[in-house]
PDB file of C-alpha atoms in Angstrom:
ATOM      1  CA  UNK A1006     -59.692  10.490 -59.764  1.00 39.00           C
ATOM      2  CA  UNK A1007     -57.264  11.696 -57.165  1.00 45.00           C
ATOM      3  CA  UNK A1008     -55.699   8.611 -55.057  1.00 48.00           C
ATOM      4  CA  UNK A1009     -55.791   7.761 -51.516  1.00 52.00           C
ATOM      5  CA  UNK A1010     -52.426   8.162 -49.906  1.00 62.00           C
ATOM      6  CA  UNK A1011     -52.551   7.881 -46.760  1.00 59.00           C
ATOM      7  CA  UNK A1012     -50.626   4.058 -46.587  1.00 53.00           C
ATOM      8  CA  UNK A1013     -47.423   6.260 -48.248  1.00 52.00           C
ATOM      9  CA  UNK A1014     -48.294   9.070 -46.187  1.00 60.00           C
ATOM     10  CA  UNK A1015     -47.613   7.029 -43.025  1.00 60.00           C
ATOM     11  CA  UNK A1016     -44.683   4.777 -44.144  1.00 61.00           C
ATOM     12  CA  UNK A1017     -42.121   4.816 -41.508  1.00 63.00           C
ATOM     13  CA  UNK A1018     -38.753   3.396 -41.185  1.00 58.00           C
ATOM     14  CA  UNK A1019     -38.581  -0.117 -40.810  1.00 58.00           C
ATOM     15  CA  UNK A1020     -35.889  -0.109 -38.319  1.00 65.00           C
ATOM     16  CA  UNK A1021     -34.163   1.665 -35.709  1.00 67.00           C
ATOM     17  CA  UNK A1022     -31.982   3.795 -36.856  1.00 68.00           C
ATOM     18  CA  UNK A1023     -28.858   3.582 -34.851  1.00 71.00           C
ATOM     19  CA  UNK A1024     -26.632   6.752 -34.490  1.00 73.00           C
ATOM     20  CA  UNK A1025     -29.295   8.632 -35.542  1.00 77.00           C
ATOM     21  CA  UNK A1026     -27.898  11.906 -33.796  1.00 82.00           C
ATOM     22  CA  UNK A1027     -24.826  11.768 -35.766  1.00 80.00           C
ATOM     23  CA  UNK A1028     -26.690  10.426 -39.122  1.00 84.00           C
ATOM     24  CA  UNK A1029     -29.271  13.815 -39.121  1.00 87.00           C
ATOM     25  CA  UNK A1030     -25.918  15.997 -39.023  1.00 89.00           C
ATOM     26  CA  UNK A1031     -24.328  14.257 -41.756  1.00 89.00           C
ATOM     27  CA  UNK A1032     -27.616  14.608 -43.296  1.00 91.00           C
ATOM     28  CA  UNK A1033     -28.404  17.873 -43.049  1.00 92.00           C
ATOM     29  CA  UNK A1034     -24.576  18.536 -44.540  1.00 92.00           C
ATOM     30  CA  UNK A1035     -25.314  16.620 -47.688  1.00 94.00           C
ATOM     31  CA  UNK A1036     -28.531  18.262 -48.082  1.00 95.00           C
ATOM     32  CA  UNK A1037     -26.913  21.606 -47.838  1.00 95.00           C
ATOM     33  CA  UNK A1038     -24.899  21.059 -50.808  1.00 95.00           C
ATOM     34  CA  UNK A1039     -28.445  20.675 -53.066  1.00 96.00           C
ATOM     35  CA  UNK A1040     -28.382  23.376 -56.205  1.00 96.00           C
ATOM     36  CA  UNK A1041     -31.274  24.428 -57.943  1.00 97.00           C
ATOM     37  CA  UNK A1042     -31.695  22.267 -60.931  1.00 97.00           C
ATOM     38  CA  UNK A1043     -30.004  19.640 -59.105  1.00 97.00           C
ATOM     39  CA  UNK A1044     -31.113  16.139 -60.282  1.00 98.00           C
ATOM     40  CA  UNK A1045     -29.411  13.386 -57.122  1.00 98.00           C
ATOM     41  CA  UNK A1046     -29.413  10.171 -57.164  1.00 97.00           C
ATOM     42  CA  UNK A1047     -30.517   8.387 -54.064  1.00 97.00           C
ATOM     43  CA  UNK A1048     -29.449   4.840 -53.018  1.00 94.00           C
ATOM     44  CA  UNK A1049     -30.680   3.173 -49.963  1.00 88.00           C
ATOM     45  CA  UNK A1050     -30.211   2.969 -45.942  1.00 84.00           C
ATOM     46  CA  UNK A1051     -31.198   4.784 -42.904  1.00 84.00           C
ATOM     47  CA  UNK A1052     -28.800   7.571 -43.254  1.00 87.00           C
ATOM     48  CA  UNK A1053     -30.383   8.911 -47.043  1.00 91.00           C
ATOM     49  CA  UNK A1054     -33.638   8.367 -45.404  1.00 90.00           C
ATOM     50  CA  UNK A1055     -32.942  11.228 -43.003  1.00 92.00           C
ATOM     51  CA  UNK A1056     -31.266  13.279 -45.913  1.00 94.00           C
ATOM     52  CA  UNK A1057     -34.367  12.975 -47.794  1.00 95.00           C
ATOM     53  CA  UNK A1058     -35.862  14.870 -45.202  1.00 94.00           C
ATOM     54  CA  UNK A1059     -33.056  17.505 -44.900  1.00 95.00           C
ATOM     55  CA  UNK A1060     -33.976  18.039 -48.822  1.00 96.00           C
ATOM     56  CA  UNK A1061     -37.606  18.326 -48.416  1.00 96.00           C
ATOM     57  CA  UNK A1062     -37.201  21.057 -45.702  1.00 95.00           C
ATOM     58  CA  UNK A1063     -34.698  22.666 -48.457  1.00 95.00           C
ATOM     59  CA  UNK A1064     -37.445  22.398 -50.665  1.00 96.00           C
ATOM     60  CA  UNK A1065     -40.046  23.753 -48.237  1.00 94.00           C
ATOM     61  CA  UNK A1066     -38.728  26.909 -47.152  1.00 95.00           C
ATOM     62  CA  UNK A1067     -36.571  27.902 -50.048  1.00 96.00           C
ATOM     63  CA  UNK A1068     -38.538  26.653 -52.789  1.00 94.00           C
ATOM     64  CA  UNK A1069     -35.730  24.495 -54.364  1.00 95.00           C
ATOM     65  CA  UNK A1070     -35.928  22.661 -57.570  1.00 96.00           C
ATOM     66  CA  UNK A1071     -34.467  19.939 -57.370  1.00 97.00           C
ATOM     67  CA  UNK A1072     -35.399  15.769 -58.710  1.00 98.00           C
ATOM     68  CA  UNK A1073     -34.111  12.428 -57.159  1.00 98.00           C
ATOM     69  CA  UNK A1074     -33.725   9.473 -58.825  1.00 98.00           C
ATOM     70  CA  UNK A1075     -34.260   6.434 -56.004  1.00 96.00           C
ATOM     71  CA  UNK A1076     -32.800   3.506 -55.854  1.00 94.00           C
ATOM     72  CA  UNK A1077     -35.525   1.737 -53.893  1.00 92.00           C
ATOM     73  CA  UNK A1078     -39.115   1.452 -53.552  1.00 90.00           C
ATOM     74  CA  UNK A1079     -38.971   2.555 -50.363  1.00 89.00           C
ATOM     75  CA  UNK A1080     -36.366   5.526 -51.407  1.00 93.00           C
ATOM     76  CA  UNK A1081     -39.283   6.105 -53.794  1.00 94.00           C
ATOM     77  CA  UNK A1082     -42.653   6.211 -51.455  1.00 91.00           C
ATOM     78  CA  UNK A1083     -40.627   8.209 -48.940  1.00 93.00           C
ATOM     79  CA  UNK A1084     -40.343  11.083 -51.659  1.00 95.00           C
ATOM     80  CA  UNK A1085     -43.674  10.822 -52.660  1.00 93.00           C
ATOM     81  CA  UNK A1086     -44.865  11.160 -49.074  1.00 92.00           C
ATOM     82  CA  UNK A1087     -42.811  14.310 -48.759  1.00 94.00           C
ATOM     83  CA  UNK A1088     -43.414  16.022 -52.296  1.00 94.00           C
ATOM     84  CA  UNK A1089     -40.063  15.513 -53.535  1.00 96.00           C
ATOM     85  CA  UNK A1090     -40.325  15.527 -57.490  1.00 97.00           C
ATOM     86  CA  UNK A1091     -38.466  11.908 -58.978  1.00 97.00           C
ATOM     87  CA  UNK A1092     -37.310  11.410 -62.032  1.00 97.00           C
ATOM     88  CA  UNK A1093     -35.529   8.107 -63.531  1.00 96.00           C
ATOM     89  CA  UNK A1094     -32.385   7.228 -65.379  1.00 96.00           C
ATOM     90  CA  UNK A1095     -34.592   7.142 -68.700  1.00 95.00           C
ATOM     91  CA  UNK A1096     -35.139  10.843 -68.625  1.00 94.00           C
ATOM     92  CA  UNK A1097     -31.932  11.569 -66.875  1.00 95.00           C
ATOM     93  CA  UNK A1098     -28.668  11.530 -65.511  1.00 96.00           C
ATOM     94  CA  UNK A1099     -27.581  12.451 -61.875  1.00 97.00           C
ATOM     95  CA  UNK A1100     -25.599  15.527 -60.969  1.00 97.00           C
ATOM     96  CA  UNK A1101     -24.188  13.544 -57.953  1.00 98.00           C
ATOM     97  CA  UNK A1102     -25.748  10.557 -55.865  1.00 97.00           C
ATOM     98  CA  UNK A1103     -25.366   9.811 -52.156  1.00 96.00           C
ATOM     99  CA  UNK A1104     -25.955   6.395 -50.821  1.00 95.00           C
ATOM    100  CA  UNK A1105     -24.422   4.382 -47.649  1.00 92.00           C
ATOM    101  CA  UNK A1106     -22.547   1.192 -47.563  1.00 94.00           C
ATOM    102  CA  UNK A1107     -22.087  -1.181 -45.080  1.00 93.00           C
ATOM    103  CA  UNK A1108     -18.036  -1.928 -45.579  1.00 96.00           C
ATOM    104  CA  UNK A1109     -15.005   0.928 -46.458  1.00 97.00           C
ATOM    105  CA  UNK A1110     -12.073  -0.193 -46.504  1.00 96.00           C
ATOM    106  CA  UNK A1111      -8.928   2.148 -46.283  1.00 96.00           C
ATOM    107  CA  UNK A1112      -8.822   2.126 -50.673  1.00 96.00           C
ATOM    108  CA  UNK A1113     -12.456   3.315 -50.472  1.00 96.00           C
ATOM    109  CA  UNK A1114     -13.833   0.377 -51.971  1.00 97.00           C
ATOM    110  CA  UNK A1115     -17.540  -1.003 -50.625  1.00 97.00           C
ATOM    111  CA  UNK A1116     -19.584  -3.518 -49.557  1.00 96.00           C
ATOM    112  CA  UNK A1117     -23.353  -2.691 -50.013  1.00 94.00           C
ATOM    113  CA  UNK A1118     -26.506  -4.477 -50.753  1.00 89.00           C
ATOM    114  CA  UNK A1119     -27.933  -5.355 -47.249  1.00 85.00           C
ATOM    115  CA  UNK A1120     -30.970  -3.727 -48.801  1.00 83.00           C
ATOM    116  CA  UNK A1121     -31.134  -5.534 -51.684  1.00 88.00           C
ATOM    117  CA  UNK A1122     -30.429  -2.792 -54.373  1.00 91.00           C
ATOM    118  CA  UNK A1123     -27.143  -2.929 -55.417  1.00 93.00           C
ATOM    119  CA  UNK A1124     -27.970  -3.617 -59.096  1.00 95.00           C
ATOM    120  CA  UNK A1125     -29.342   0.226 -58.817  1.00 95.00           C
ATOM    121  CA  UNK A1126     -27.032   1.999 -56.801  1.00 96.00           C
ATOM    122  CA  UNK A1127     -24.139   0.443 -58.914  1.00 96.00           C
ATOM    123  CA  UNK A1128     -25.887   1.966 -62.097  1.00 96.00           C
ATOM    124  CA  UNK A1129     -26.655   5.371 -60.315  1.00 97.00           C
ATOM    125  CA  UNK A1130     -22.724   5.606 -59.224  1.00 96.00           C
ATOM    126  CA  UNK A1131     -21.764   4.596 -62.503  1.00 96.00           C
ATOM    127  CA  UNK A1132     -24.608   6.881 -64.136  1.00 96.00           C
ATOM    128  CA  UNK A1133     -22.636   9.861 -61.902  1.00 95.00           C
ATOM    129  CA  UNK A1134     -19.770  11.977 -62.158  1.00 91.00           C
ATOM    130  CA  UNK A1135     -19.880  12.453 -57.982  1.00 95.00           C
ATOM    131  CA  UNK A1136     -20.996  10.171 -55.233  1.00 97.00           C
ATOM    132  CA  UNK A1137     -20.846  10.257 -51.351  1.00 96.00           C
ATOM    133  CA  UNK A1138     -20.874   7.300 -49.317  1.00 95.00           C
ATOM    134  CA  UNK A1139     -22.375   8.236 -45.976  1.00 92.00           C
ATOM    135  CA  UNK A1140     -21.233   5.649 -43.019  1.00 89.00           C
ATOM    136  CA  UNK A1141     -20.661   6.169 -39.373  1.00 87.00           C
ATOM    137  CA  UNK A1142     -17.291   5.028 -38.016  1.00 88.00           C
ATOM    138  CA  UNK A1143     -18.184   1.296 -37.480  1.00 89.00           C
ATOM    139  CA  UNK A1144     -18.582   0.737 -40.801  1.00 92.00           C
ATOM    140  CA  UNK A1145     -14.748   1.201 -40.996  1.00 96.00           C
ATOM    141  CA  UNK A1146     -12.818  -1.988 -41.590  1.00 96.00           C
ATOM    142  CA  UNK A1147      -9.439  -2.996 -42.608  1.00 95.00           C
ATOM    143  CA  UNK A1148     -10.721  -5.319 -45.515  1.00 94.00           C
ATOM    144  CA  UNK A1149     -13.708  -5.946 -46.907  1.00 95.00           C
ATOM    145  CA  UNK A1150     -15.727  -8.836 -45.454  1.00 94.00           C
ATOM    146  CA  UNK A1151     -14.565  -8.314 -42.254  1.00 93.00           C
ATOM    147  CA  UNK A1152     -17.735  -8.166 -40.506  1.00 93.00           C
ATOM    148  CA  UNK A1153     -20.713  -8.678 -43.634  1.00 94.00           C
ATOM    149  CA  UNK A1154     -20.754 -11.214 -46.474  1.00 96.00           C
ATOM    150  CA  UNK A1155     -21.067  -9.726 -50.220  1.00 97.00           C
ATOM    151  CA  UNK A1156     -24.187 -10.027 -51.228  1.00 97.00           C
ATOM    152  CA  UNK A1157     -24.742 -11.042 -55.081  1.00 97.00           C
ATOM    153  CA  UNK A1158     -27.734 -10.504 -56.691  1.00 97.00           C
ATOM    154  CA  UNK A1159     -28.904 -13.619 -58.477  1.00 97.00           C
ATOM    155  CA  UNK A1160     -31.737 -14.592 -61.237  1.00 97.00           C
ATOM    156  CA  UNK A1161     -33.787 -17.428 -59.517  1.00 97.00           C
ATOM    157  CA  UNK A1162     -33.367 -19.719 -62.190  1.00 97.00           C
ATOM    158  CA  UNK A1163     -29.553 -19.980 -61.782  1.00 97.00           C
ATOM    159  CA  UNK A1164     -29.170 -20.499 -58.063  1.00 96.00           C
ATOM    160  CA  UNK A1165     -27.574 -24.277 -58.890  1.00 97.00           C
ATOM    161  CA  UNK A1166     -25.118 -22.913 -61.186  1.00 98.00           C
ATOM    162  CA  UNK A1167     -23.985 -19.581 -59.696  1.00 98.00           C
ATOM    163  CA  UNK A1168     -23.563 -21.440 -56.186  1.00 97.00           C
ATOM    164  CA  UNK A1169     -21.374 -24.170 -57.473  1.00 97.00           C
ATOM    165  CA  UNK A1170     -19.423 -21.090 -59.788  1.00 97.00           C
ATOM    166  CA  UNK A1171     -19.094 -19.019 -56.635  1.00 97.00           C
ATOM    167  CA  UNK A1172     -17.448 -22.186 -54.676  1.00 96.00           C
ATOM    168  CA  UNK A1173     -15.036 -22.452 -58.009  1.00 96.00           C
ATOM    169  CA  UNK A1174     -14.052 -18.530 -57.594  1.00 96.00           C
ATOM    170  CA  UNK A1175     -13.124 -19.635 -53.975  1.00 95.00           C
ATOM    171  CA  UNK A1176     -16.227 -18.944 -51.648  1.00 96.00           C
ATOM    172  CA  UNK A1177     -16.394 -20.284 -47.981  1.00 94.00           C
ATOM    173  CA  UNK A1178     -19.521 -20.008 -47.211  1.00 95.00           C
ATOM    174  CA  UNK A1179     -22.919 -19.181 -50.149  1.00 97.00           C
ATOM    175  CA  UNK A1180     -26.432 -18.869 -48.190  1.00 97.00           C
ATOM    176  CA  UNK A1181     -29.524 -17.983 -49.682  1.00 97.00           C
ATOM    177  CA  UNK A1182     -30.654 -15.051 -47.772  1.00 95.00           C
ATOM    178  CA  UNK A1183     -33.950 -15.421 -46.012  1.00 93.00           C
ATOM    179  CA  UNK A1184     -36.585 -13.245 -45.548  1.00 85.00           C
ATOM    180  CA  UNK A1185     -37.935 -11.774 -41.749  1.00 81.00           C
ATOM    181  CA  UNK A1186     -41.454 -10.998 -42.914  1.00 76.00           C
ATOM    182  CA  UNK A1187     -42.560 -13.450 -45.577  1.00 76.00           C
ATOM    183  CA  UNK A1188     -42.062 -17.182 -46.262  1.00 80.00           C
ATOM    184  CA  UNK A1189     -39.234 -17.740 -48.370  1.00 86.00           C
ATOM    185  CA  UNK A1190     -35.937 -16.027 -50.171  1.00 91.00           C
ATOM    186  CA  UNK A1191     -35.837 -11.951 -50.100  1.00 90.00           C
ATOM    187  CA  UNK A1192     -36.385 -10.664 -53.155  1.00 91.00           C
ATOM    188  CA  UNK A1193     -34.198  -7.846 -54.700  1.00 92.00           C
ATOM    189  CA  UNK A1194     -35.836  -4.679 -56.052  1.00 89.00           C
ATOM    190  CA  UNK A1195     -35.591  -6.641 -59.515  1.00 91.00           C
ATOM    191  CA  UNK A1196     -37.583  -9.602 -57.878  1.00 92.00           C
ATOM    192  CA  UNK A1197     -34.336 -11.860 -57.882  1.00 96.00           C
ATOM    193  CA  UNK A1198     -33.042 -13.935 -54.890  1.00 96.00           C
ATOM    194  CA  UNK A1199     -29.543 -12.834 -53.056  1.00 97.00           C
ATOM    195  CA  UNK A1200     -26.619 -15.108 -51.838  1.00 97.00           C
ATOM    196  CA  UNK A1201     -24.855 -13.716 -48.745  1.00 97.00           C
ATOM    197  CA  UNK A1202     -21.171 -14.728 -49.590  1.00 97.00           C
ATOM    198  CA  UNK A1203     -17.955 -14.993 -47.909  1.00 96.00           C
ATOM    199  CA  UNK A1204     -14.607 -15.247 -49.521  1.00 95.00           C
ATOM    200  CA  UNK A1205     -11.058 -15.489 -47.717  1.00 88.00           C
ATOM    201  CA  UNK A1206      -9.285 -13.138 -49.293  1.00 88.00           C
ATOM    202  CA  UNK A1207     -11.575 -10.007 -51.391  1.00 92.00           C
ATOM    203  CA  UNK A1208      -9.391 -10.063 -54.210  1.00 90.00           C
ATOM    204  CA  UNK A1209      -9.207  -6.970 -56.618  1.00 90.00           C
ATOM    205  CA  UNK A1210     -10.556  -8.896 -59.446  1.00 95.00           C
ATOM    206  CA  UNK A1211     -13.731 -10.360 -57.608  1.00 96.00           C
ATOM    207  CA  UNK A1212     -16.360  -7.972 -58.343  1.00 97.00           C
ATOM    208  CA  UNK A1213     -15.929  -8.796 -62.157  1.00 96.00           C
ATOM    209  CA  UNK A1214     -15.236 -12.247 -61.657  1.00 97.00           C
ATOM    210  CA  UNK A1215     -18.634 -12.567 -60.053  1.00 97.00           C
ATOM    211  CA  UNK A1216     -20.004  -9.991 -62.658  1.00 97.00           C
ATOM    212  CA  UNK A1217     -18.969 -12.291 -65.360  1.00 97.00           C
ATOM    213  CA  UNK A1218     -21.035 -15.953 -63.826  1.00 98.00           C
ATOM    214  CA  UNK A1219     -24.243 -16.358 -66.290  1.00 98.00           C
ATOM    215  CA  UNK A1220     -27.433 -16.256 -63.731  1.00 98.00           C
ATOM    216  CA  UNK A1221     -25.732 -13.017 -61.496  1.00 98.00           C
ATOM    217  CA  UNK A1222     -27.372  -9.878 -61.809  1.00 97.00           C
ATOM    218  CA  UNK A1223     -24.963  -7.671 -59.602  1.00 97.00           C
ATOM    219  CA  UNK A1224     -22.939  -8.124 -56.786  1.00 97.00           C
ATOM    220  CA  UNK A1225     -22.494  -5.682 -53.348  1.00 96.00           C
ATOM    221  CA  UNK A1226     -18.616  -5.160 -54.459  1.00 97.00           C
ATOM    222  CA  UNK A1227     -17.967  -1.761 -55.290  1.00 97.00           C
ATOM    223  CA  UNK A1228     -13.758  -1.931 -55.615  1.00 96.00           C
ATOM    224  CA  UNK A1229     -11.673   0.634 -57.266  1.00 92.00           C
ATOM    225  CA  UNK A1230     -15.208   3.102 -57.798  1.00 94.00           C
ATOM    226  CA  UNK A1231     -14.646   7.327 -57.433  1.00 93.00           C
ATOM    227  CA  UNK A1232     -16.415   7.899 -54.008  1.00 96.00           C
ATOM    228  CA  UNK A1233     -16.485  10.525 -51.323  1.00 96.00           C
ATOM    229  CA  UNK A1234     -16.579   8.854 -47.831  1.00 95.00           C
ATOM    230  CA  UNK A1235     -18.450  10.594 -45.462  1.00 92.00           C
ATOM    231  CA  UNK A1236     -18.123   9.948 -42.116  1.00 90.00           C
ATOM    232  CA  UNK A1237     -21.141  10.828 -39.373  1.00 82.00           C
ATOM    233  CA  UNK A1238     -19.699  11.278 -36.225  1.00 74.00           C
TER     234      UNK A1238
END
């Protein structure tokens, strides 16, 4: 029995996408550096949304093999709706990964997770020997918090506990983020809830201070990580 897709088939992006001029030229460059064979890792954000089309054009007219791991589920039904073949981390590791972020500071380090799945795109960075973080120039800042919280991925179970540990470790302000289109918390792509933090000062030693709280998952800290910034224009 051969399923119906037409729901994937005519998934669009939730959003705007802002810049999106400058985004489908950065896109188009990452796409261009696809190899046959290739196996990418894909995070999450409007930016490798538009690459993933770049690739299945690629893939199109120059019959390119290539596999993405996703980060998402929506990473995931947007290659299915264009026929691009996805494998996982079980089966394989990435050549190289590109993913966005939503702080760089001027050491490269990150804030990401406004999409809740920062527990993946941590693992596929780590899982890769190359990565390019693809931003446009707002996403510039002098220090990381500047304009978004860090977002920590927590299990529901240990909200209590990893809020009061948080306020220990120095936080200003912990919120449970809310959902827009449902009743209730947002749930990660591991069905856990997310704290939007802020801290004073983004110390060095945060992200494993906040790695190392029983009840969190992941946080959106990427500090001190090998990464290719990007910039779309």
């Amino acid at each position: 029995m051969k399923w119906d897709n037409q729901l994937i088939n005519h998934l669009q992006w939730s959003n705007a996408i802002i810049n999106r001029e400058g985004k489908e030229i950065v896109a188009q460059e990452i796409a261009a550096m696809a190899k046959d064979g290739d196996v990418i890792g894909a995070g999450s954000g409007s930016t490798v949304y538009l690459t993933l089309f770049a690739l299945a054009e690629r893939i199109r007219k120059e019959s390119l093999h290539i596999e993405v791991i996703p980060a998402s589920a929506e990473i995931s039904m947007t290659c299915m709706q264009l026929g691009i073949p996805q494998t996982t981390l079980w089966n394989k590791r990435p050549d190289w990964v590109f993913d966005g972020a939503d702080e760089v500071d001027p050491e490269k380090s990150l804030i990401k997770g406004r999409g809740g799945a920062m527990f993946k795109e941590k693992l596929l960075i780590k899982s890769s020997s190359k990565s390019f973080i693809i931003i446009d120039d707002t996403k510039l800042v002098d220090h990381l918090g500047s304009h978004f919280p860090i977002p920590v991925e927590v299990f529901p179970g240990a909200l209590t506990f990893v809020e009061s540990e948080m306020q220990r470790l120095g936080a200003s302000d912990v919120k449970l983020r809310l959902a827009g289109g449902k009743d209730g918390p947002v749930l990660t792509e591991n069905g856990n809830f997310i704290f939007d933090t802020r801290f004073s000062y983004v110390d060095p030693s945060l992200e494993q201070n906040l790695k190392a709280i029983t009840g969190v998952i992941e946080s959106g800290l990427f500090i001190g990580y090998d990464v290719e910034i990007v910039v779309a224009k």
